[in-house]
Structures are given as C-alpha cells and as structure tokens.
Short mmCIF file of C-alpha atoms in Angstrom, two decimals:
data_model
loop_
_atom_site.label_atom_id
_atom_site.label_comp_id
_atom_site.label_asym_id
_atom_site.label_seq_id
_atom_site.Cartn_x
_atom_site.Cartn_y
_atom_site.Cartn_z
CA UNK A 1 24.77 54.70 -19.39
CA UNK A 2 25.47 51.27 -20.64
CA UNK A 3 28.92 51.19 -18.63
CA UNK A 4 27.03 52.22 -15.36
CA UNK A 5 24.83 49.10 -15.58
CA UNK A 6 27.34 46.69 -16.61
CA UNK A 7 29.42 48.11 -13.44
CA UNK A 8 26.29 48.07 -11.46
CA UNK A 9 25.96 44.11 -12.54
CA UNK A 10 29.27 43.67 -11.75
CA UNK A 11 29.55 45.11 -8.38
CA UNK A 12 26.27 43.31 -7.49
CA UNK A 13 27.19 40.10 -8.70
CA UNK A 14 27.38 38.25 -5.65
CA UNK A 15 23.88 39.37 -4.29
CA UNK A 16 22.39 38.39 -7.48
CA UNK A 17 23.63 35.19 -7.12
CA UNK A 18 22.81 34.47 -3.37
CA UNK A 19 19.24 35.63 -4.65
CA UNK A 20 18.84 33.31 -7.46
CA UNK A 21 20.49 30.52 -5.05
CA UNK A 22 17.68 31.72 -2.12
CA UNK A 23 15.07 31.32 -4.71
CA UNK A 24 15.78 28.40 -6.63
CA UNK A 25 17.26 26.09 -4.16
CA UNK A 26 13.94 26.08 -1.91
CA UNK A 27 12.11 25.44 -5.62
CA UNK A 28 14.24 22.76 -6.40
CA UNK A 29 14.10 21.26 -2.99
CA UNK A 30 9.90 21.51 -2.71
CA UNK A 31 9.74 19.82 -6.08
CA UNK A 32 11.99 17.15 -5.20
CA UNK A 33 11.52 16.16 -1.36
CA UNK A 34 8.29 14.71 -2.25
CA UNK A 35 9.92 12.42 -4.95
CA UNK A 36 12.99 10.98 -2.60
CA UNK A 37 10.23 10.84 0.15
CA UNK A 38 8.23 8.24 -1.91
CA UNK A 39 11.51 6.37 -2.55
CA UNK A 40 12.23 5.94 1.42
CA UNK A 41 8.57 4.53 2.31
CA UNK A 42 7.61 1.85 1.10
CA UNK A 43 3.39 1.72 0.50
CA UNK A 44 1.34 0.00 2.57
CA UNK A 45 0.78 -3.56 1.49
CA UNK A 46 -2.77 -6.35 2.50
CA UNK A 47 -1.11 -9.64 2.67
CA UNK A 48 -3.31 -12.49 1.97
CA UNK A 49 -2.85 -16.27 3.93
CA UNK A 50 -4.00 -19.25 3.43
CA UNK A 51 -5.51 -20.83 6.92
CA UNK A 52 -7.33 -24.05 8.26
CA UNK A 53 -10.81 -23.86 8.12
CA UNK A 54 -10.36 -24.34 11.64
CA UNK A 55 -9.10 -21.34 12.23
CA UNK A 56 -11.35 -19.47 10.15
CA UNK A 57 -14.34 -20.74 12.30
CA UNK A 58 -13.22 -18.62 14.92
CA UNK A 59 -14.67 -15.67 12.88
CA UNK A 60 -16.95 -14.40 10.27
CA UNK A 61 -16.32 -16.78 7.16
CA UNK A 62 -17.53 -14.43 4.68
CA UNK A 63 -18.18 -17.24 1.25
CA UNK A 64 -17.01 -15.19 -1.66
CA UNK A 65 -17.85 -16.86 -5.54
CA UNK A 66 -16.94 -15.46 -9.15
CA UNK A 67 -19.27 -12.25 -8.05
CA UNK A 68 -18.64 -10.76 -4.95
CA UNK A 69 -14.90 -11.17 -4.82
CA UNK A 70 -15.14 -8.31 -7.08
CA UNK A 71 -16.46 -6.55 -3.89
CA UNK A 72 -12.99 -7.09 -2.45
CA UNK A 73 -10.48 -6.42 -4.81
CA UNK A 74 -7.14 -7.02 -3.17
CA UNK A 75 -8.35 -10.53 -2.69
CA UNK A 76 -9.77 -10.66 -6.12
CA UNK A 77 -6.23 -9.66 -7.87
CA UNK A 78 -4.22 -12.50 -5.35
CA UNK A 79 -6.81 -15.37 -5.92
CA UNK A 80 -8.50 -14.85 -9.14
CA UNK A 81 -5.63 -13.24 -11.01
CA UNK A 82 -2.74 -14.51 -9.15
CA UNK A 83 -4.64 -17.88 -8.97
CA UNK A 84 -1.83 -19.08 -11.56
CA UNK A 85 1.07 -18.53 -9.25
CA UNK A 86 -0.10 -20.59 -6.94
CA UNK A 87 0.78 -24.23 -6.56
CA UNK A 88 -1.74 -25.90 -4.95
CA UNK A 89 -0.05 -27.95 -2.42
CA UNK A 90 -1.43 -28.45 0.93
CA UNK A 91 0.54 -27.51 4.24
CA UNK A 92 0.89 -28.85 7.72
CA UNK A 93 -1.81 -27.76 10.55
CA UNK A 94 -0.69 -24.79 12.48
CA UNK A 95 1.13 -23.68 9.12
CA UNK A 96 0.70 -20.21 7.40
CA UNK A 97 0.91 -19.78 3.97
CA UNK A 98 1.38 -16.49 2.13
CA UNK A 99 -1.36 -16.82 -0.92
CA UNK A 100 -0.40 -13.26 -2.01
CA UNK A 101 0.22 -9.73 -1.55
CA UNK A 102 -0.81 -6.48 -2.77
CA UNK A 103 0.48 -2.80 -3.08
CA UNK A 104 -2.64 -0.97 -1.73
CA UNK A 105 -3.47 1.89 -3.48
CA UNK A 106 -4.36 4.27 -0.56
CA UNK A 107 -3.41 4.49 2.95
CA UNK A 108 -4.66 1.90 5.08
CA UNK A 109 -7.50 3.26 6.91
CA UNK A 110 -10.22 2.40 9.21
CA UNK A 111 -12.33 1.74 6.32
CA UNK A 112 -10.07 -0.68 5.11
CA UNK A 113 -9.88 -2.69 8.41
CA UNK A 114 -13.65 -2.86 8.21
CA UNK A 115 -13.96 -3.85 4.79
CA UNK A 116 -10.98 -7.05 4.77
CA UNK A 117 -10.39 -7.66 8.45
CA UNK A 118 -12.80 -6.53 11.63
CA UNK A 119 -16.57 -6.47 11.60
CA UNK A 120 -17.20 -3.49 12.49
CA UNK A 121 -20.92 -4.72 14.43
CA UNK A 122 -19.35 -7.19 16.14
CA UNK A 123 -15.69 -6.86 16.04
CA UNK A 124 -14.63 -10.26 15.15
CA UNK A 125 -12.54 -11.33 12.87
CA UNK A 126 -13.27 -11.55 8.79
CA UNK A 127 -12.10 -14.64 7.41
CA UNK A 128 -12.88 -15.43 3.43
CA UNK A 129 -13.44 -18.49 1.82
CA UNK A 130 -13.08 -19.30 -1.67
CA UNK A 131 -12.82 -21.71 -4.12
CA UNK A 132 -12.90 -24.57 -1.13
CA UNK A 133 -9.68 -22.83 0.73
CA UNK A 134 -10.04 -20.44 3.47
CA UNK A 135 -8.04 -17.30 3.94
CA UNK A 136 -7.28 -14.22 6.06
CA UNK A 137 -5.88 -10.20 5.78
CA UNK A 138 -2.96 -8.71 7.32
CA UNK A 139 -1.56 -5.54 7.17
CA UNK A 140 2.25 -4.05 6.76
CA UNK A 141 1.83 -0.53 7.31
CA UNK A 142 4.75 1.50 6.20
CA UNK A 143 4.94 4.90 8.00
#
C-alpha cells in the first residue's frame, strides 16, 4: 500500500506541481501588486506659495492666526512647523515662491478643493494670509 502511493506521488508529480504553482503564484502576486503599485505612484501632494498680496486680492483672503490654521492642516505643518526652513527673504513682483509642500494623506477630492482652494458659494479663489505674508494651494495629482 505504501509503494502504491509513493508511485501514485510520483507519477503525479508534475500536476501537483502546476497546482501548487496555479495556487500560489496568483497568492503571491495579489499580495504583492498592491505593494509595487504604491512604489510606481507617487501620492498626491498640496503645494503651498508664497504670493503678493496683490494677487491674493483677487480672491477670498481667508486671515488665519495661531487658532484656526489648525483648521487647515497642510498649511499649518508648512508655515507653523516648517516655519524654520524658511528664510525669510523677499522676492521680485510677479515671482512665485514655493513656501512648502505636503504628502496628503488621502486622495485629493472635491472636499479638499473646497476646503484649501475654491469657495464652493462663490467659486473664487481661497487665498490665506498669515503671519503678514500671503499664500495660495496647488495641487500635483498623481494618478
């Protein structure tokens, strides 16, 4: 009895293999297509530049102080934490300056575009000011 099996195992060999190699390669691949996947997109990323207050007077100037940058917290982490980094100097009219940018942590979404850079009642733009500098949101969407 035990020779039958071993020559049963033996004569099967090859279709036990090509089963394990059906089943675990489409395991293997499921677990790790979603890894590479995240290595080939980048996330999607709110940019934060420094303007004239010029320019930010053809929109909403939303005045943010110590307490309601908190209600916007990718410009909260690029001007109150990255406020360090930056150096202060003043640029040329017509100039844009990159303040800052941030990994967002979700998908950019309508909700997002409302919040840092459309009005959603009357569709202007959202400009910020703080600390005596005015600023503005842009978007890199990664897809």
């Amino acid at each position: 009895m035990a020779a039958s099996l071993s020559q049963t195992v033996r004569r099967h060999t090859k279709l036990i293999i090509l089963l394990i190699v059906l089943v675990l390669l489409p395991l293997i691949c499921i677990a790790v297509f979603p890894y590479l996947l995240s290595l080939t997109v980048p996330p999607d990323r709110l940019q934060v530049f420094e303007i004239t207050e010029q320019k930010a007077g053809e929109g909403i100037i939303i005045h943010l102080d110590e307490q309601t940058i908190r209600d916007y917290p990718a410009l909260e982490k690029v001007l109150v934490e990255g406020e360090a980094n930056r150096t202060g100097q003043g640029y040329n009219e017509g100039d844009i300056r990159l303040a800052g940018e941030v990994e967002y942590p979700e998908k950019i979404t309508q909700a997002t575009i409302d919040l840092y850079l459309i009005d959603p009642t009357t569709g202007t733009r959202k400009y910020f000011a703080y600390a005596g500098r005015h600023y503005r949101v842009g978007t890199v969407h990664q897809d």
